[in-house]
Coordinates of C-alpha atoms in Angstrom, one line a residue:
Chain Q
M1 CA 137.1 6.7 -40.3
S2 CA 139.1 3.6 -40.1
G3 CA 138.3 0.5 -42.0
K4 CA 139.2 -2.9 -43.2
K5 CA 137.7 -5.1 -45.9
R6 CA 134.9 -7.1 -44.5
E7 CA 131.5 -8.4 -45.6
K8 CA 129.6 -7.5 -42.5
A9 CA 130.0 -5.2 -39.5
E10 CA 129.2 -6.6 -36.0
I11 CA 125.8 -5.4 -34.9
D12 CA 124.9 -5.3 -31.2
Q13 CA 122.4 -8.1 -30.2
V14 CA 120.1 -5.4 -28.5
Q15 CA 120.0 -3.5 -31.7
L16 CA 119.0 -6.6 -33.7
V17 CA 116.2 -7.4 -31.1
Y18 CA 115.0 -3.8 -31.4
A19 CA 115.0 -4.1 -35.2
S20 CA 113.1 -7.4 -35.1
V21 CA 110.3 -6.1 -32.8
L22 CA 110.1 -2.8 -34.8
D23 CA 109.8 -4.8 -38.0
V24 CA 106.8 -6.8 -36.6
V25 CA 105.2 -3.7 -34.9
S26 CA 105.5 -1.3 -37.9
H27 CA 104.0 -4.0 -40.3
I28 CA 101.1 -4.6 -37.9
G29 CA 100.7 -0.8 -37.5
M30 CA 100.6 -0.2 -41.3
A31 CA 98.1 -3.0 -41.9
L32 CA 95.9 -1.7 -39.1
I33 CA 96.1 1.8 -40.6
A34 CA 95.0 0.7 -44.0
A35 CA 92.2 -1.7 -42.7
G36 CA 90.9 0.8 -40.2
F37 CA 90.7 3.6 -42.7
L38 CA 88.9 1.5 -45.2
I39 CA 86.4 0.4 -42.5
Y40 CA 86.0 4.1 -41.6
V41 CA 85.5 5.7 -45.0
L42 CA 83.5 2.9 -46.5
K43 CA 81.3 3.1 -43.4
L44 CA 81.5 -0.7 -42.8
L45 CA 80.9 -0.1 -39.1
P46 CA 78.7 2.7 -37.5
L47 CA 80.6 5.9 -36.7
T48 CA 80.6 7.9 -33.4
V49 CA 80.8 11.1 -35.5
S50 CA 79.8 11.2 -39.2
I51 CA 82.5 12.0 -41.7
E52 CA 80.5 14.8 -43.0
D53 CA 80.3 16.4 -39.5
V54 CA 84.1 16.0 -39.1
A55 CA 84.6 17.6 -42.6
A56 CA 82.3 20.5 -41.6
H57 CA 84.4 21.3 -38.5
W58 CA 88.0 20.5 -39.6
H59 CA 88.8 24.2 -40.2
M60 CA 88.3 24.9 -36.5
R61 CA 90.8 24.6 -33.7
A62 CA 90.9 21.1 -32.2
A63 CA 89.6 22.5 -28.9
E64 CA 86.7 24.1 -30.6
M65 CA 85.8 21.0 -32.5
N66 CA 86.0 18.9 -29.4
R67 CA 83.5 21.2 -27.7
I68 CA 81.0 20.6 -30.6
L69 CA 81.8 16.9 -31.5
T70 CA 82.9 14.0 -29.6
V71 CA 85.7 12.7 -31.9
P72 CA 88.0 10.0 -30.4
S73 CA 90.8 11.6 -28.4
G74 CA 93.3 10.1 -26.0
W75 CA 91.8 6.8 -24.6
S76 CA 88.2 7.9 -24.8
W77 CA 87.6 5.4 -27.5
V78 CA 88.2 2.4 -25.2
Q79 CA 84.7 2.7 -23.8
D80 CA 83.0 2.2 -27.2
P81 CA 85.5 0.6 -29.7
L82 CA 83.3 -1.0 -32.2
H83 CA 83.0 2.0 -34.5
G84 CA 84.6 2.7 -37.9
D85 CA 86.2 6.0 -36.8
V86 CA 87.3 4.5 -33.5
L87 CA 89.1 1.5 -35.2
S88 CA 90.9 4.1 -37.6
Y89 CA 91.9 6.1 -34.6
F90 CA 93.1 3.0 -32.7
S91 CA 95.4 2.2 -35.7
I92 CA 97.0 5.6 -35.1
V93 CA 97.3 5.0 -31.4
F94 CA 99.0 1.7 -32.1
L95 CA 101.6 3.3 -34.4
S96 CA 102.2 6.0 -31.8
M97 CA 103.1 3.3 -29.2
A98 CA 105.5 1.4 -31.5
A99 CA 108.7 2.9 -30.2
M100 CA 107.6 2.3 -26.6
I101 CA 106.9 -1.5 -27.3
C102 CA 110.4 -1.8 -28.9
L103 CA 112.1 -0.1 -25.9
V104 CA 110.4 -2.3 -23.4
S105 CA 111.5 -5.3 -25.3
V106 CA 115.2 -4.3 -25.2
I107 CA 115.4 -3.4 -21.5
P108 CA 115.9 -7.1 -20.5
V109 CA 118.5 -7.5 -23.2
F110 CA 120.4 -4.6 -21.8
L111 CA 120.1 -6.1 -18.3
G112 CA 121.2 -9.5 -19.7
E113 CA 124.4 -7.8 -21.1
K114 CA 124.9 -6.2 -17.7
N115 CA 124.6 -2.8 -19.3
R116 CA 122.8 -1.1 -16.5
T117 CA 123.4 2.4 -17.8
Y118 CA 121.6 1.9 -21.0
A119 CA 118.9 -0.2 -19.3
L120 CA 118.3 2.9 -17.2
I121 CA 118.2 5.2 -20.1
A122 CA 115.8 3.0 -22.0
L123 CA 113.7 2.7 -18.9
L124 CA 113.6 6.5 -18.5
Q125 CA 112.7 6.8 -22.1
V126 CA 109.8 4.4 -21.6
I127 CA 108.7 6.4 -18.5
V128 CA 108.7 9.7 -20.6
L129 CA 106.7 8.0 -23.4
A130 CA 104.3 6.3 -20.9
A131 CA 103.7 9.7 -19.3
A132 CA 102.7 11.0 -22.6
V133 CA 100.6 7.8 -23.4
V134 CA 98.6 7.9 -20.2
G135 CA 98.1 11.6 -20.4
I136 CA 100.1 12.8 -17.5
A137 CA 102.2 15.1 -19.8
S138 CA 99.0 16.5 -21.3
Chain M
M1 CA 125.4 13.3 -72.4
R2 CA 122.8 15.8 -73.2
A3 CA 120.2 13.1 -73.9
A4 CA 121.0 11.5 -70.5
G5 CA 120.6 14.9 -68.9
S6 CA 117.2 15.3 -70.5
N7 CA 116.2 11.9 -69.3
K8 CA 117.1 12.9 -65.8
L9 CA 115.2 16.1 -66.1
V10 CA 111.9 14.5 -67.0
P11 CA 111.1 12.8 -63.7
V12 CA 112.1 15.9 -61.9
L13 CA 109.7 18.0 -63.9
C14 CA 106.9 15.4 -63.5
T15 CA 107.3 15.3 -59.7
V16 CA 108.5 18.8 -58.6
L17 CA 106.5 21.0 -61.0
P18 CA 103.0 20.1 -59.8
A19 CA 104.0 20.8 -56.3
F20 CA 105.8 24.0 -57.3
I21 CA 102.8 25.2 -59.3
M22 CA 100.5 24.6 -56.3
L23 CA 102.8 26.7 -54.2
L24 CA 102.6 29.7 -56.5
L25 CA 98.8 29.7 -56.6
P26 CA 97.1 32.6 -54.6
P27 CA 96.6 31.7 -50.9
D28 CA 93.5 29.8 -50.1
L29 CA 92.5 29.4 -53.8
L30 CA 91.9 25.7 -53.4
A31 CA 90.4 26.1 -50.1
S32 CA 88.0 28.7 -51.3
S33 CA 87.0 26.9 -54.5
L34 CA 85.8 23.9 -52.6
P35 CA 83.7 24.7 -49.6
S36 CA 85.0 22.6 -46.7
A37 CA 81.5 22.5 -45.0
A38 CA 79.7 21.0 -47.9
P39 CA 78.9 17.4 -47.0
T40 CA 79.6 16.0 -50.5
V41 CA 83.2 17.2 -50.9
W42 CA 85.0 15.8 -47.9
W43 CA 86.3 12.9 -50.1
I44 CA 87.7 15.4 -52.6
W45 CA 89.9 16.9 -49.9
V46 CA 90.9 13.5 -48.6
L47 CA 91.8 12.4 -52.1
L48 CA 93.7 15.7 -52.9
L49 CA 95.6 15.2 -49.6
F50 CA 96.5 11.7 -50.5
V51 CA 97.8 12.8 -54.1
F52 CA 99.6 15.7 -52.6
S53 CA 101.2 13.6 -49.9
F54 CA 102.1 11.0 -52.6
F55 CA 104.1 13.7 -54.6
L56 CA 105.5 15.1 -51.4
G57 CA 106.8 11.6 -50.6
I58 CA 108.6 11.4 -53.9
V59 CA 110.1 14.9 -53.6
S60 CA 111.2 14.5 -50.0
V61 CA 113.2 11.4 -50.8
L62 CA 114.8 12.9 -54.0
A63 CA 115.7 16.1 -52.0
G64 CA 116.9 14.1 -48.9
V65 CA 114.5 15.9 -46.5
G66 CA 111.8 14.4 -44.3
G67 CA 108.2 14.7 -45.4
G68 CA 107.1 16.4 -42.3
V69 CA 109.1 19.6 -42.8
L70 CA 107.3 20.2 -46.1
F71 CA 104.0 18.8 -45.2
V72 CA 103.0 21.2 -42.4
P73 CA 103.7 24.6 -44.1
I74 CA 102.2 23.6 -47.5
V75 CA 99.1 21.7 -46.3
S76 CA 98.3 24.4 -43.8
S77 CA 98.4 27.0 -46.5
F78 CA 96.5 25.1 -49.2
F79 CA 94.0 22.9 -47.5
P80 CA 90.9 23.8 -45.3
F81 CA 92.2 21.9 -42.3
H82 CA 93.2 23.9 -39.2
L83 CA 96.9 24.0 -38.3
D84 CA 96.2 21.9 -35.1
F85 CA 95.2 18.9 -37.3
V86 CA 97.9 19.5 -39.9
R87 CA 100.6 19.5 -37.1
G88 CA 99.1 16.3 -35.7
A89 CA 99.1 14.6 -39.2
G90 CA 102.7 16.0 -39.8
L91 CA 104.1 14.3 -36.7
L92 CA 102.5 11.0 -37.8
V93 CA 103.9 11.4 -41.3
A94 CA 107.4 11.9 -39.9
L95 CA 106.9 9.1 -37.3
S96 CA 105.7 6.5 -39.7
G97 CA 108.4 7.2 -42.2
A98 CA 111.0 6.7 -39.5
L99 CA 109.3 3.5 -38.2
S100 CA 109.1 1.8 -41.6
A101 CA 112.8 2.5 -42.5
G102 CA 114.0 1.6 -39.0
P103 CA 114.4 -2.1 -39.0
S104 CA 116.6 -2.4 -42.1
L105 CA 118.8 0.5 -41.1
L106 CA 119.2 -0.9 -37.6
R107 CA 120.2 -4.4 -39.0
K108 CA 122.9 -2.7 -41.3
G109 CA 124.3 -0.9 -38.3
L110 CA 123.5 2.5 -39.9
A111 CA 120.9 3.5 -37.3
D112 CA 122.6 3.2 -33.9
L113 CA 120.4 2.6 -30.8
K114 CA 123.2 3.6 -28.3
L115 CA 123.7 6.9 -30.1
S116 CA 120.0 7.6 -30.4
L117 CA 118.8 6.8 -26.9
P118 CA 120.5 9.6 -24.9
L119 CA 119.5 12.2 -27.6
S120 CA 116.0 10.9 -27.9
L121 CA 115.5 10.9 -24.0
I122 CA 116.4 14.6 -24.0
G123 CA 114.4 15.4 -27.2
S124 CA 111.2 13.5 -26.3
V125 CA 110.9 15.6 -23.0
S126 CA 111.4 18.8 -25.0
S127 CA 109.1 17.7 -27.8
I128 CA 106.3 17.1 -25.3
A129 CA 106.9 20.7 -24.0
G130 CA 107.0 22.0 -27.6
A131 CA 103.7 20.3 -28.4
I132 CA 102.0 21.7 -25.3
A133 CA 103.3 25.2 -26.0
G134 CA 102.3 24.9 -29.7
L135 CA 98.7 23.9 -28.9
M136 CA 98.4 26.7 -26.2
M137 CA 99.5 29.5 -28.6
S138 CA 97.1 31.2 -31.0
A139 CA 97.0 29.7 -34.5
D140 CA 98.2 32.9 -36.0
S141 CA 101.3 33.0 -33.8
V142 CA 102.2 29.5 -34.6
Q143 CA 101.7 30.1 -38.3
L144 CA 104.0 33.1 -38.1
L145 CA 106.6 31.3 -36.1
L146 CA 106.3 28.3 -38.5
G147 CA 107.0 30.5 -41.5
I148 CA 110.1 32.0 -39.7
A149 CA 111.2 28.4 -38.8
I150 CA 110.7 27.0 -42.3
I151 CA 112.7 29.9 -43.9
S152 CA 115.5 29.4 -41.3
I153 CA 115.5 25.6 -42.0
A154 CA 115.8 26.4 -45.8
A155 CA 118.8 28.6 -44.9
I156 CA 120.4 25.9 -42.8
M157 CA 119.9 23.4 -45.7
M158 CA 121.6 25.8 -48.1
K159 CA 124.5 26.7 -45.8
A160 CA 125.2 23.4 -44.0
G161 CA 127.7 21.2 -45.5
K162 CA 128.0 17.4 -45.0
S163 CA 130.8 15.1 -44.3
G164 CA 130.7 11.5 -45.4
Y165 CA 133.3 10.4 -42.8
P166 CA 134.1 13.2 -40.3
E167 CA 137.5 13.0 -38.5
V168 CA 137.0 12.5 -34.8
G169 CA 140.1 12.8 -32.7
E170 CA 139.0 11.6 -29.3
S171 CA 135.6 10.8 -27.9
D172 CA 134.3 13.1 -25.2
V173 CA 133.8 11.7 -21.6
I174 CA 130.0 11.1 -22.0
A175 CA 130.4 9.2 -25.3
K176 CA 133.2 7.2 -23.7
A177 CA 131.2 6.4 -20.6
L178 CA 128.2 5.4 -22.7
G179 CA 130.3 3.5 -25.2
I180 CA 128.9 5.4 -28.2
S181 CA 130.7 4.0 -31.2
G182 CA 129.9 1.5 -33.9
S183 CA 130.8 0.1 -37.3
Y184 CA 128.9 -0.6 -40.6
Y185 CA 129.8 -2.1 -43.9
E186 CA 130.0 0.4 -46.7
P187 CA 129.6 -1.3 -50.0
T188 CA 130.7 1.7 -52.1
I189 CA 134.2 1.4 -50.8
D190 CA 133.9 -2.3 -49.8
E191 CA 135.1 -1.6 -46.3
T192 CA 133.8 -1.7 -42.7
V193 CA 133.6 1.9 -41.4
N194 CA 134.3 2.3 -37.7
W195 CA 133.1 5.5 -36.1
K196 CA 132.9 7.3 -32.8
V197 CA 131.5 10.7 -31.7
H198 CA 132.6 13.7 -29.8
R199 CA 131.0 16.9 -28.4
T200 CA 128.1 14.8 -27.0
P201 CA 127.2 17.5 -24.3
I202 CA 126.7 20.2 -26.9
G203 CA 124.7 17.7 -29.0
L204 CA 122.4 16.9 -26.0
V205 CA 121.7 20.7 -25.5
L206 CA 120.9 21.1 -29.2
F207 CA 118.7 18.0 -29.3
F208 CA 116.7 19.6 -26.5
F209 CA 115.9 22.6 -28.7
I210 CA 115.4 20.6 -31.9
G211 CA 112.8 18.4 -30.0
F212 CA 111.0 21.5 -28.8
I213 CA 110.7 22.9 -32.3
G214 CA 109.7 19.6 -33.8
G215 CA 106.9 19.2 -31.2
M216 CA 105.7 22.8 -31.5
F217 CA 105.3 22.7 -35.3
G218 CA 104.5 19.0 -35.8
M219 CA 107.5 18.6 -38.1
G220 CA 110.1 15.9 -38.4
A221 CA 113.5 17.2 -37.4
G222 CA 115.9 15.5 -39.8
W223 CA 116.9 19.0 -41.1
A224 CA 118.5 19.6 -37.8
N225 CA 119.3 16.1 -36.4
V226 CA 121.5 15.3 -39.3
P227 CA 123.8 18.3 -39.2
V228 CA 124.2 18.0 -35.4
L229 CA 125.0 14.3 -35.6
N230 CA 127.3 14.7 -38.7
L231 CA 128.9 18.0 -38.5
L232 CA 129.0 18.6 -34.8
M233 CA 129.3 15.2 -33.2
G234 CA 131.2 13.6 -36.1
A235 CA 129.0 10.6 -37.0
P236 CA 129.4 9.4 -40.6
L237 CA 126.7 10.9 -42.8
K238 CA 124.8 7.6 -43.4
V239 CA 124.9 6.9 -39.6
A240 CA 123.6 10.5 -38.9
V241 CA 120.8 10.2 -41.4
A242 CA 119.7 6.7 -40.2
T243 CA 120.1 7.5 -36.5
S244 CA 118.1 10.8 -36.9
G245 CA 115.1 8.7 -38.0
L246 CA 115.5 6.5 -34.8
V247 CA 115.5 9.6 -32.6
L248 CA 112.5 11.0 -34.6
S249 CA 110.5 7.8 -34.0
M250 CA 110.8 8.4 -30.3
N251 CA 110.4 12.2 -30.1
G252 CA 107.6 12.1 -32.7
A253 CA 105.7 9.5 -30.7
A254 CA 106.0 11.6 -27.5
A255 CA 104.7 14.7 -29.1
A256 CA 102.1 12.8 -31.1
W257 CA 100.4 11.8 -27.8
I258 CA 99.9 15.4 -26.8
Y259 CA 98.1 16.0 -30.1
L260 CA 96.1 12.7 -29.6
Y261 CA 95.0 13.8 -26.2
K262 CA 94.0 17.3 -27.5
G263 CA 91.8 15.7 -30.1
A264 CA 94.1 17.2 -32.8
V265 CA 94.6 13.9 -34.7
L266 CA 91.8 13.2 -37.2
P267 CA 92.1 9.9 -39.0
L268 CA 90.4 11.5 -42.0
I269 CA 93.5 13.7 -42.4
A270 CA 96.4 11.8 -40.8
V271 CA 95.8 8.4 -42.6
P272 CA 95.8 9.7 -46.2
A273 CA 98.8 11.9 -45.4
V274 CA 100.7 8.9 -43.9
G275 CA 99.6 6.6 -46.8
G276 CA 100.5 9.0 -49.5
V277 CA 103.9 10.0 -48.2
M278 CA 104.9 6.4 -47.6
L279 CA 103.8 5.3 -51.1
G280 CA 105.5 8.2 -52.6
S281 CA 108.7 7.6 -50.7
K282 CA 108.9 4.1 -52.1
I283 CA 108.5 5.5 -55.7
G284 CA 111.0 8.2 -54.9
A285 CA 113.5 5.6 -53.7
R286 CA 113.3 3.8 -57.0
M287 CA 113.7 7.1 -58.9
L288 CA 116.8 8.1 -56.9
T289 CA 119.3 6.8 -59.3
K290 CA 117.5 8.3 -62.3
V291 CA 117.2 11.8 -61.0
N292 CA 119.5 14.8 -60.5
T293 CA 119.0 15.0 -56.7
G294 CA 121.0 18.2 -56.4
S295 CA 118.5 20.0 -58.7
V296 CA 115.5 18.7 -56.7
R297 CA 117.1 19.8 -53.5
I298 CA 117.4 23.4 -54.8
V299 CA 113.7 23.3 -56.0
V300 CA 112.6 22.0 -52.6
I301 CA 114.6 24.8 -50.8
V302 CA 112.8 27.4 -53.0
M303 CA 109.5 25.7 -52.2
M304 CA 110.3 25.9 -48.6
V305 CA 111.0 29.6 -48.8
I306 CA 107.8 30.3 -50.7
A307 CA 105.8 28.1 -48.2
G308 CA 107.5 29.9 -45.3
L309 CA 106.6 33.3 -46.8
R310 CA 103.0 32.2 -47.2
S311 CA 102.9 31.0 -43.6
I312 CA 104.3 34.4 -42.4
I313 CA 101.8 36.3 -44.5
K314 CA 98.9 34.0 -43.2
G315 CA 100.2 34.3 -39.6
M316 CA 100.2 38.2 -39.9
G317 CA 96.6 38.0 -41.2
L318 CA 97.5 39.8 -44.5

């Protein structure tokens, strides 16, 4: 460690951009999670699978449950989004995409700084996450 | 002095003891007392999960461990949910904690994007592989391996030291090429701390294995990320802890999608877990200065050993 007295350390612009986007995305994600769950458990919208049915099968392996019930998985929910359980599931999907949204937003900043190496690493990370998101990895 | 010590002990007893007593109960006592299939009791399990996750959030902050590492073994032992859904929820618990803490840690320069990106790129690939492998294996095998992993993690936590500001002679070639270094203001010493890292190639290899284990068991990986970043690569402890969260937010997201596609994420389980842990973490952070964190850490390690043994017993079908 080496140090000198100073009020603030210099933080990369790209890091500040990532922090700002993450701040917005994580707050939206948490609000969606809370709202989606309340709509779900209070049954404010119709459900694709009743809560009682889910609870009756949650001791089974996911694959077994999916053979019996059509609970939302992957992007299946897009076809029929206006259901309480689907909205709650969507909030989890959104949270799981937060890192990818942040990474996409910093690639232009890396390129603007002519930092091609990190722009490439960030792009590769986005490709890995996108492969998971679109189901190629599954 | 004695009065102050007693004051510090009260919050510990209030938070750790309920969780500890739950651990010592006979296996499946709770699960067998409330039939999971009965249509009227689903909300009791959801409420219990939220309350448990809340206490877990407090304990994990006080002990300096991620919630995910405790969540999976304990919830899979005491709740009627299948391990598939517990692992899916565990990843989201770890992921959401990292996401909510991220912005402020990035702005302070504690979490470092340039340090995290190469490690998370390697780790996210392996965490996807780990998640696929974990969902292909039989539940008993995963439960058995989970028990072994948890006991090993407890041993690492007991043995591994920590270094506030490790000495790093010269950065390695990769770290130099990628410009991995940084600085942050440390208010406790009123100085700007400049840091750099070394041994990046070994760190990359280790992050591959850590990602695989995290994906397979649905756990956060702070227990391994932090020692590798701090003790091996030489990042200051605060940078290691904060950057570990950033890595986890990417690795956890990659693995979470495998669970999402396999239908192993149920909002009914994942959301109360995420909400409880996040709320508990906020309370835990406020209690941090009032509690003897060293004692909590020891209790948590004991809890992990017991939870690990229970997982092994369950995995062996005994």
